[in-house]
Amino acid sequence: MRYLGRAMLRSLASLTDRKLLLRASGLLLGGALAGLAINAARPAGVSLAHFEAPSTCTAGLPHEDKVLEISAHDASALCGSKGVLFADTRPPDAFAEGHVAGALHLPCHGAQGPEEGAFRKLAEAETILVYGASSDEAREVAETLQRRGLPGKLRVLEGGFPAWEREGLACVSGPCQECTYASGKEPPRP
Amino acid sequence: MSRKPGRETFARSPALVGLLILALRLGLGGLFLVAGALKLSDPSAFAVEIHNYQLLPELAPVLAAALPTVELALGAAMAIGPRRWAHAGAFAATLVLLVFTVAVSSVVVRGINITCGCFGEGSGPVTALTVLRDIALIAAALALTWLTRPDAAPEARLPTPAALG
């Protein structure tokens, strides 16, 4: 016990060593400054001025809240159901050639009106089925819509519009009534 | 009063003391290096984890940027630095671990369910075991600080089998 006591006293005495304090401070400060410099230099660094913590918990989302893919056959069962909205991400010319009957054309761009109108319809839907020329294209848009806080369930049509056409499911042709010209712009925040 | 032979043997056995110092330097230094590297890989996620502690949320991005490299510096000093820098690194690590323990304890006391962020994303939730683990690390850092102090006996080299035998 006496030995331990002497050891502790010696240890405490060493803590008042100025060189120790200087070296320890140097390590802490040098490390911190290096970290801030690396953070400023790297593209994936955290923004010091504009950092916003997420306001919703995104970890462990229930299965139903994730963007799932559904087949054209399953999607056709939803057609015409109350609260279900099909959203087409393709350019206007592809939309005009043929689209799911009643689908909303997402890349609408023009005056403020068409975009806001499209987003209002999306916000009112309980289930939004997004489709494009491929699943990947639609998934990207669907995840963007989810991040923008749309309340409805988001689904992606597996295989895109080509899969819908292959199944011979209902579609119509004709330009988007609300569009004025082509655009790939993302819909505005709600 | 006679001393117990076991304690005297340890204190006067450079080989055992040297082994202990080596174990503490590599163990604690390695732990800090790994923790720092994992946090450095995703600073944004680490900033969210710091924010979740709800202690100084406005400092979360600054801490997320600075803390990983602080850990790397301390880890390198303890693991491979000269003895006086290992001593300083262990002392600084003790202070850093004290701050971590206070933060983690406050989370447990307030009943906040968050991930620790101790080893980057996916570190696991903060529980009482996390607090106990941090206390054990403080003890290790204190021991290393004491063993590497300037007036301590010089570190033994890696002991030969004859010395151990």
Short mmCIF file of C-alpha atoms in Angstrom, two decimals:
data_model
loop_
_atom_site.label_atom_id
_atom_site.label_comp_id
_atom_site.label_asym_id
_atom_site.label_seq_id
_atom_site.Cartn_x
_atom_site.Cartn_y
_atom_site.Cartn_z
CA MET A 1 0.00 0.00 0.00
CA ARG A 2 2.86 2.39 0.81
CA TYR A 3 4.44 1.52 -2.53
CA LEU A 4 1.22 2.29 -4.40
CA GLY A 5 0.86 5.56 -2.53
CA ARG A 6 4.40 6.63 -3.44
CA ALA A 7 3.79 5.65 -7.05
CA MET A 8 0.62 7.73 -7.22
CA LEU A 9 2.35 10.72 -5.67
CA ARG A 10 5.18 10.45 -8.18
CA SER A 11 2.65 10.20 -10.95
CA LEU A 12 0.81 13.28 -9.75
CA ALA A 13 4.09 15.14 -9.44
CA SER A 14 4.94 14.31 -13.03
CA LEU A 15 1.66 15.86 -14.14
CA THR A 16 2.91 19.27 -13.11
CA ASP A 17 5.83 18.84 -15.48
CA ARG A 18 5.63 21.76 -17.88
CA LYS A 19 7.11 19.76 -20.75
CA LEU A 20 4.49 17.09 -20.30
CA LEU A 21 1.73 19.68 -20.47
CA LEU A 22 3.28 21.27 -23.54
CA ARG A 23 3.64 17.95 -25.37
CA ALA A 24 0.11 16.86 -24.46
CA SER A 25 -1.29 20.21 -25.59
CA GLY A 26 0.73 19.94 -28.78
CA LEU A 27 -0.72 16.53 -29.55
CA LEU A 28 -4.28 17.65 -28.88
CA LEU A 29 -4.01 20.96 -30.70
CA GLY A 30 -1.95 19.59 -33.58
CA GLY A 31 -4.36 16.72 -34.07
CA ALA A 32 -7.35 19.05 -34.02
CA LEU A 33 -5.83 21.49 -36.50
CA ALA A 34 -4.82 18.65 -38.82
CA GLY A 35 -8.35 17.33 -38.66
CA LEU A 36 -9.89 20.68 -39.51
CA ALA A 37 -7.46 21.13 -42.40
CA ILE A 38 -8.18 17.66 -43.78
CA ASN A 39 -11.91 18.28 -43.43
CA ALA A 40 -11.65 21.54 -45.36
CA ALA A 41 -9.67 19.88 -48.13
CA ARG A 42 -11.77 16.77 -48.65
CA PRO A 43 -14.96 16.87 -50.76
CA ALA A 44 -16.74 14.49 -48.35
CA GLY A 45 -15.90 16.62 -45.32
CA VAL A 46 -18.60 17.75 -42.93
CA SER A 47 -19.84 21.28 -43.49
CA LEU A 48 -18.94 23.34 -40.41
CA ALA A 49 -21.24 26.23 -41.28
CA HIS A 50 -24.22 24.42 -42.80
CA PHE A 51 -24.36 21.16 -40.93
CA GLU A 52 -27.92 20.04 -40.30
CA ALA A 53 -28.63 16.95 -38.31
CA PRO A 54 -31.47 14.89 -39.74
CA SER A 55 -34.78 15.70 -38.17
CA THR A 56 -36.17 12.23 -38.68
CA CYS A 57 -34.76 8.89 -37.74
CA THR A 58 -33.71 7.15 -40.92
CA ALA A 59 -32.13 4.12 -39.32
CA GLY A 60 -34.20 0.95 -39.19
CA LEU A 61 -37.07 2.23 -41.27
CA PRO A 62 -40.02 -0.12 -41.30
CA HIS A 63 -40.11 -2.22 -44.42
CA GLU A 64 -43.16 -0.38 -45.75
CA ASP A 65 -41.37 3.00 -45.66
CA LYS A 66 -38.47 1.97 -47.88
CA VAL A 67 -38.62 2.48 -51.65
CA LEU A 68 -39.56 -0.98 -52.90
CA GLU A 69 -39.73 -2.28 -56.44
CA ILE A 70 -42.91 -3.92 -57.61
CA SER A 71 -43.57 -5.82 -60.80
CA ALA A 72 -45.72 -4.45 -63.60
CA HIS A 73 -48.34 -7.09 -62.85
CA ASP A 74 -48.61 -6.04 -59.19
CA ALA A 75 -48.54 -2.38 -60.18
CA SER A 76 -51.44 -2.85 -62.59
CA ALA A 77 -53.56 -4.04 -59.67
CA LEU A 78 -53.07 -0.61 -58.09
CA CYS A 79 -54.11 1.25 -61.23
CA GLY A 80 -57.16 3.37 -60.61
CA SER A 81 -57.15 2.71 -56.84
CA LYS A 82 -57.96 5.65 -54.61
CA GLY A 83 -54.83 7.44 -53.38
CA VAL A 84 -52.53 5.75 -55.91
CA LEU A 85 -50.60 7.93 -58.32
CA PHE A 86 -48.31 6.83 -61.13
CA ALA A 87 -45.41 9.21 -61.83
CA ASP A 88 -43.45 9.17 -65.10
CA THR A 89 -39.83 10.36 -64.96
CA ARG A 90 -39.08 10.13 -68.70
CA PRO A 91 -38.58 13.07 -71.07
CA PRO A 92 -41.70 14.65 -72.64
CA ASP A 93 -41.26 12.98 -76.05
CA ALA A 94 -41.12 9.51 -74.46
CA PHE A 95 -44.13 10.45 -72.30
CA ALA A 96 -46.03 11.62 -75.36
CA GLU A 97 -45.37 8.36 -77.21
CA GLY A 98 -46.99 6.37 -74.46
CA HIS A 99 -47.41 6.39 -70.69
CA VAL A 100 -49.42 4.68 -68.00
CA ALA A 101 -52.98 5.92 -68.20
CA GLY A 102 -53.45 8.75 -65.73
CA ALA A 103 -49.73 9.05 -64.91
CA LEU A 104 -48.28 12.34 -63.73
CA HIS A 105 -45.36 13.61 -65.78
CA LEU A 106 -42.61 14.54 -63.32
CA PRO A 107 -40.06 16.45 -65.44
CA CYS A 108 -42.66 19.12 -66.11
CA HIS A 109 -40.95 22.45 -66.23
CA GLY A 110 -42.11 25.86 -67.11
CA ALA A 111 -43.93 28.44 -65.17
CA GLN A 112 -44.27 27.97 -61.45
CA GLY A 113 -47.71 26.50 -61.88
CA PRO A 114 -46.98 23.06 -63.44
CA GLU A 115 -44.25 22.11 -60.93
CA GLU A 116 -46.26 23.18 -57.92
CA GLY A 117 -49.34 21.47 -59.24
CA ALA A 118 -47.41 18.24 -59.80
CA PHE A 119 -45.93 18.38 -56.31
CA ARG A 120 -49.32 19.08 -54.75
CA LYS A 121 -50.71 15.94 -56.38
CA LEU A 122 -47.71 13.91 -55.18
CA ALA A 123 -48.14 15.20 -51.63
CA GLU A 124 -51.81 14.15 -51.63
CA ALA A 125 -51.18 10.60 -52.83
CA GLU A 126 -51.05 7.68 -50.41
CA THR A 127 -48.95 5.56 -52.76
CA ILE A 128 -46.75 6.92 -55.52
CA LEU A 129 -45.57 4.49 -58.15
CA VAL A 130 -42.58 5.95 -59.97
CA TYR A 131 -41.48 4.61 -63.31
CA GLY A 132 -38.97 5.61 -65.94
CA ALA A 133 -37.06 4.10 -68.84
CA SER A 134 -35.44 1.78 -66.25
CA SER A 135 -35.74 0.85 -62.57
CA ASP A 136 -32.53 2.73 -61.67
CA GLU A 137 -33.72 5.98 -63.18
CA ALA A 138 -37.02 5.78 -61.35
CA ARG A 139 -35.39 4.72 -58.07
CA GLU A 140 -33.18 7.80 -58.06
CA VAL A 141 -36.20 10.06 -58.46
CA ALA A 142 -38.22 8.09 -55.91
CA GLU A 143 -35.47 8.39 -53.29
CA THR A 144 -35.20 12.11 -53.99
CA LEU A 145 -38.93 12.49 -53.46
CA GLN A 146 -38.65 10.55 -50.22
CA ARG A 147 -35.83 12.78 -48.98
CA ARG A 148 -37.92 15.83 -49.82
CA GLY A 149 -40.44 14.61 -47.29
CA LEU A 150 -43.35 13.31 -49.34
CA PRO A 151 -45.68 11.50 -46.96
CA GLY A 152 -46.88 8.79 -49.34
CA LYS A 153 -45.41 5.31 -49.81
CA LEU A 154 -43.01 5.25 -52.70
CA ARG A 155 -42.70 2.33 -55.07
CA VAL A 156 -40.64 1.82 -58.21
CA LEU A 157 -41.89 -0.08 -61.24
CA GLU A 158 -39.50 -2.98 -61.79
CA GLY A 159 -38.16 -2.86 -65.33
CA GLY A 160 -39.57 0.59 -66.01
CA PHE A 161 -42.10 1.47 -68.70
CA PRO A 162 -40.72 -1.18 -71.07
CA ALA A 163 -41.82 -3.85 -68.56
CA TRP A 164 -45.31 -2.25 -68.45
CA GLU A 165 -45.51 -2.30 -72.24
CA ARG A 166 -44.32 -5.92 -72.43
CA GLU A 167 -47.17 -6.93 -70.13
CA GLY A 168 -49.56 -5.19 -72.50
CA LEU A 169 -51.00 -3.12 -69.71
CA ALA A 170 -53.14 -0.02 -70.13
CA CYS A 171 -51.40 3.01 -71.45
CA VAL A 172 -52.28 6.08 -73.43
CA SER A 173 -50.26 8.35 -75.66
CA GLY A 174 -50.19 12.10 -75.93
CA PRO A 175 -48.16 14.94 -74.46
CA CYS A 176 -48.26 15.99 -70.85
CA GLN A 177 -51.07 18.51 -70.63
CA GLU A 178 -49.30 20.58 -68.01
CA CYS A 179 -45.88 20.66 -69.66
CA THR A 180 -44.59 23.55 -71.75
CA TYR A 181 -41.11 22.22 -72.54
CA ALA A 182 -38.71 19.43 -71.64
CA SER A 183 -36.61 19.50 -68.49
CA GLY A 184 -34.80 17.13 -66.19
CA LYS A 185 -35.17 19.40 -63.15
CA GLU A 186 -35.95 17.90 -59.73
CA PRO A 187 -39.32 18.86 -58.22
CA PRO A 188 -39.20 21.66 -55.69
CA ARG A 189 -39.21 21.08 -51.95
CA PRO A 190 -42.71 20.93 -50.46
CA MET B 1 6.37 -5.15 8.45
CA SER B 2 7.53 -7.38 5.67
CA ARG B 3 6.55 -6.72 2.07
CA LYS B 4 4.59 -9.21 0.09
CA PRO B 5 7.00 -10.97 -2.24
CA GLY B 6 4.71 -10.85 -5.32
CA ARG B 7 4.48 -7.06 -5.48
CA GLU B 8 8.18 -6.62 -4.88
CA THR B 9 8.98 -9.08 -7.66
CA PHE B 10 6.82 -7.20 -10.14
CA ALA B 11 8.15 -3.79 -9.18
CA ARG B 12 11.73 -4.89 -9.44
CA SER B 13 11.34 -6.99 -12.56
CA PRO B 14 12.21 -4.87 -15.57
CA ALA B 15 11.05 -7.61 -17.89
CA LEU B 16 7.54 -7.68 -16.49
CA VAL B 17 7.30 -3.92 -16.34
CA GLY B 18 8.59 -3.70 -19.90
CA LEU B 19 6.03 -6.22 -21.08
CA LEU B 20 3.25 -4.31 -19.37
CA ILE B 21 4.37 -1.03 -20.93
CA LEU B 22 4.56 -2.68 -24.35
CA ALA B 23 1.10 -4.19 -23.95
CA LEU B 24 -0.39 -0.89 -22.82
CA ARG B 25 1.30 1.10 -25.56
CA LEU B 26 0.26 -1.25 -28.32
CA GLY B 27 -3.20 -1.93 -26.92
CA LEU B 28 -4.21 1.60 -26.07
CA GLY B 29 -2.32 3.16 -28.96
CA GLY B 30 -3.77 0.67 -31.41
CA LEU B 31 -7.28 1.24 -30.10
CA PHE B 32 -6.98 4.98 -30.58
CA LEU B 33 -5.55 4.53 -34.07
CA VAL B 34 -8.38 2.23 -35.14
CA ALA B 35 -11.06 4.43 -33.58
CA GLY B 36 -9.63 7.54 -35.22
CA ALA B 37 -9.37 5.90 -38.64
CA LEU B 38 -12.92 4.59 -38.53
CA LYS B 39 -14.32 7.98 -37.57
CA LEU B 40 -12.23 9.72 -40.22
CA SER B 41 -13.82 7.60 -42.94
CA ASP B 42 -17.26 9.19 -42.52
CA PRO B 43 -17.14 12.54 -40.73
CA SER B 44 -20.75 13.45 -41.58
CA ALA B 45 -22.13 10.33 -39.91
CA PHE B 46 -19.85 10.97 -36.93
CA ALA B 47 -21.18 14.55 -36.70
CA VAL B 48 -24.72 13.17 -36.49
CA GLU B 49 -23.66 10.78 -33.74
CA ILE B 50 -22.07 13.60 -31.73
CA HIS B 51 -25.19 15.71 -32.30
CA ASN B 52 -27.31 12.89 -30.90
CA TYR B 53 -25.57 13.20 -27.51
CA GLN B 54 -27.49 16.47 -27.11
CA LEU B 55 -24.70 18.03 -25.05
CA LEU B 56 -23.15 20.65 -27.34
CA PRO B 57 -24.98 20.02 -30.64
CA GLU B 58 -23.71 23.23 -32.24
CA LEU B 59 -20.13 21.95 -31.87
CA ALA B 60 -20.90 18.61 -33.52
CA PRO B 61 -19.39 19.40 -36.94
CA VAL B 62 -16.20 20.91 -35.46
CA LEU B 63 -15.72 17.98 -33.11
CA ALA B 64 -16.45 15.52 -35.91
CA ALA B 65 -13.73 17.14 -38.01
CA ALA B 66 -11.14 17.43 -35.23
CA LEU B 67 -11.60 14.40 -33.00
CA PRO B 68 -10.55 11.60 -35.38
CA THR B 69 -7.15 13.12 -36.04
CA VAL B 70 -6.69 13.89 -32.35
CA GLU B 71 -7.21 10.18 -31.70
CA LEU B 72 -4.78 9.29 -34.48
CA ALA B 73 -2.15 11.62 -33.04
CA LEU B 74 -2.55 10.23 -29.52
CA GLY B 75 -2.60 6.66 -30.80
CA ALA B 76 0.58 7.15 -32.81
CA ALA B 77 2.34 8.82 -29.86
CA MET B 78 1.41 6.02 -27.50
CA ALA B 79 2.06 3.15 -29.88
CA ILE B 80 5.24 4.17 -31.66
CA GLY B 81 6.39 7.50 -30.26
CA PRO B 82 9.49 8.05 -28.15
CA ARG B 83 8.95 7.42 -24.47
CA ARG B 84 8.38 11.06 -23.50
CA TRP B 85 5.79 11.41 -26.27
CA ALA B 86 4.14 8.17 -25.22
CA HIS B 87 3.95 9.66 -21.72
CA ALA B 88 2.34 12.84 -23.06
CA GLY B 89 0.03 10.87 -25.32
CA ALA B 90 -1.14 8.69 -22.46
CA PHE B 91 -1.77 11.75 -20.30
CA ALA B 92 -3.76 13.44 -23.07
CA ALA B 93 -5.62 10.19 -23.76
CA THR B 94 -6.63 10.07 -20.10
CA LEU B 95 -8.16 13.52 -20.40
CA VAL B 96 -9.94 12.65 -23.66
CA LEU B 97 -11.29 9.43 -22.18
CA LEU B 98 -12.52 11.34 -19.13
CA VAL B 99 -14.53 13.62 -21.40
CA PHE B 100 -15.90 10.61 -23.34
CA THR B 101 -16.90 8.90 -20.10
CA VAL B 102 -18.74 11.97 -18.85
CA ALA B 103 -20.58 12.27 -22.16
CA VAL B 104 -21.51 8.60 -22.28
CA SER B 105 -22.58 8.61 -18.62
CA SER B 106 -24.83 11.59 -19.24
CA VAL B 107 -26.54 9.70 -22.07
CA VAL B 108 -27.14 6.70 -19.83
CA VAL B 109 -28.44 8.85 -16.99
CA ARG B 110 -30.79 10.78 -19.31
CA GLY B 111 -32.03 7.55 -20.88
CA ILE B 112 -31.24 8.62 -24.44
CA ASN B 113 -31.11 5.72 -26.86
CA ILE B 114 -28.30 6.44 -29.31
CA THR B 115 -25.34 4.73 -30.88
CA CYS B 116 -22.00 5.35 -29.26
CA GLY B 117 -20.08 6.50 -32.33
CA CYS B 118 -16.92 5.32 -30.56
CA PHE B 119 -15.74 3.28 -33.50
CA GLY B 120 -17.53 5.00 -36.35
CA GLU B 121 -20.88 4.02 -37.76
CA GLY B 122 -22.41 0.87 -36.33
CA SER B 123 -20.66 1.12 -32.99
CA GLY B 124 -23.60 -0.20 -31.03
CA PRO B 125 -25.84 1.51 -28.50
CA VAL B 126 -24.67 3.38 -25.43
CA THR B 127 -25.25 1.33 -22.29
CA ALA B 128 -23.83 1.06 -18.78
CA LEU B 129 -21.26 -1.36 -20.20
CA THR B 130 -19.99 1.43 -22.41
CA VAL B 131 -19.36 3.51 -19.30
CA LEU B 132 -17.55 0.63 -17.61
CA ARG B 133 -15.45 0.06 -20.69
CA ASP B 134 -14.42 3.70 -20.78
CA ILE B 135 -13.53 3.61 -17.09
CA ALA B 136 -11.30 0.62 -17.76
CA LEU B 137 -9.63 2.53 -20.59
CA ILE B 138 -9.03 5.48 -18.28
CA ALA B 139 -7.35 3.11 -15.83
CA ALA B 140 -5.16 1.77 -18.64
CA ALA B 141 -4.23 5.28 -19.77
CA LEU B 142 -3.41 6.31 -16.21
CA ALA B 143 -1.25 3.22 -15.79
CA LEU B 144 0.61 4.00 -19.01
CA THR B 145 1.06 7.63 -17.91
CA TRP B 146 2.57 6.45 -14.67
CA LEU B 147 4.78 3.76 -16.16
CA THR B 148 6.25 6.06 -18.82
CA ARG B 149 6.93 8.99 -16.50
CA PRO B 150 10.46 10.44 -16.81
CA ASP B 151 11.68 9.24 -13.44
CA ALA B 152 10.46 5.70 -13.88
CA ALA B 153 12.88 2.91 -14.49
CA PRO B 154 13.89 2.64 -18.15
CA GLU B 155 11.73 0.35 -20.19
CA ALA B 156 13.13 -3.10 -20.55
CA ARG B 157 13.69 -4.39 -24.00
CA LEU B 158 11.59 -7.34 -25.02
CA PRO B 159 12.52 -9.91 -22.41
CA THR B 160 14.61 -12.92 -23.32
CA PRO B 161 13.33 -16.35 -22.40
CA ALA B 162 16.10 -16.52 -19.75
CA ALA B 163 14.80 -13.37 -18.08
CA LEU B 164 11.23 -14.73 -18.07
CA GLY B 165 12.29 -18.17 -16.92
#
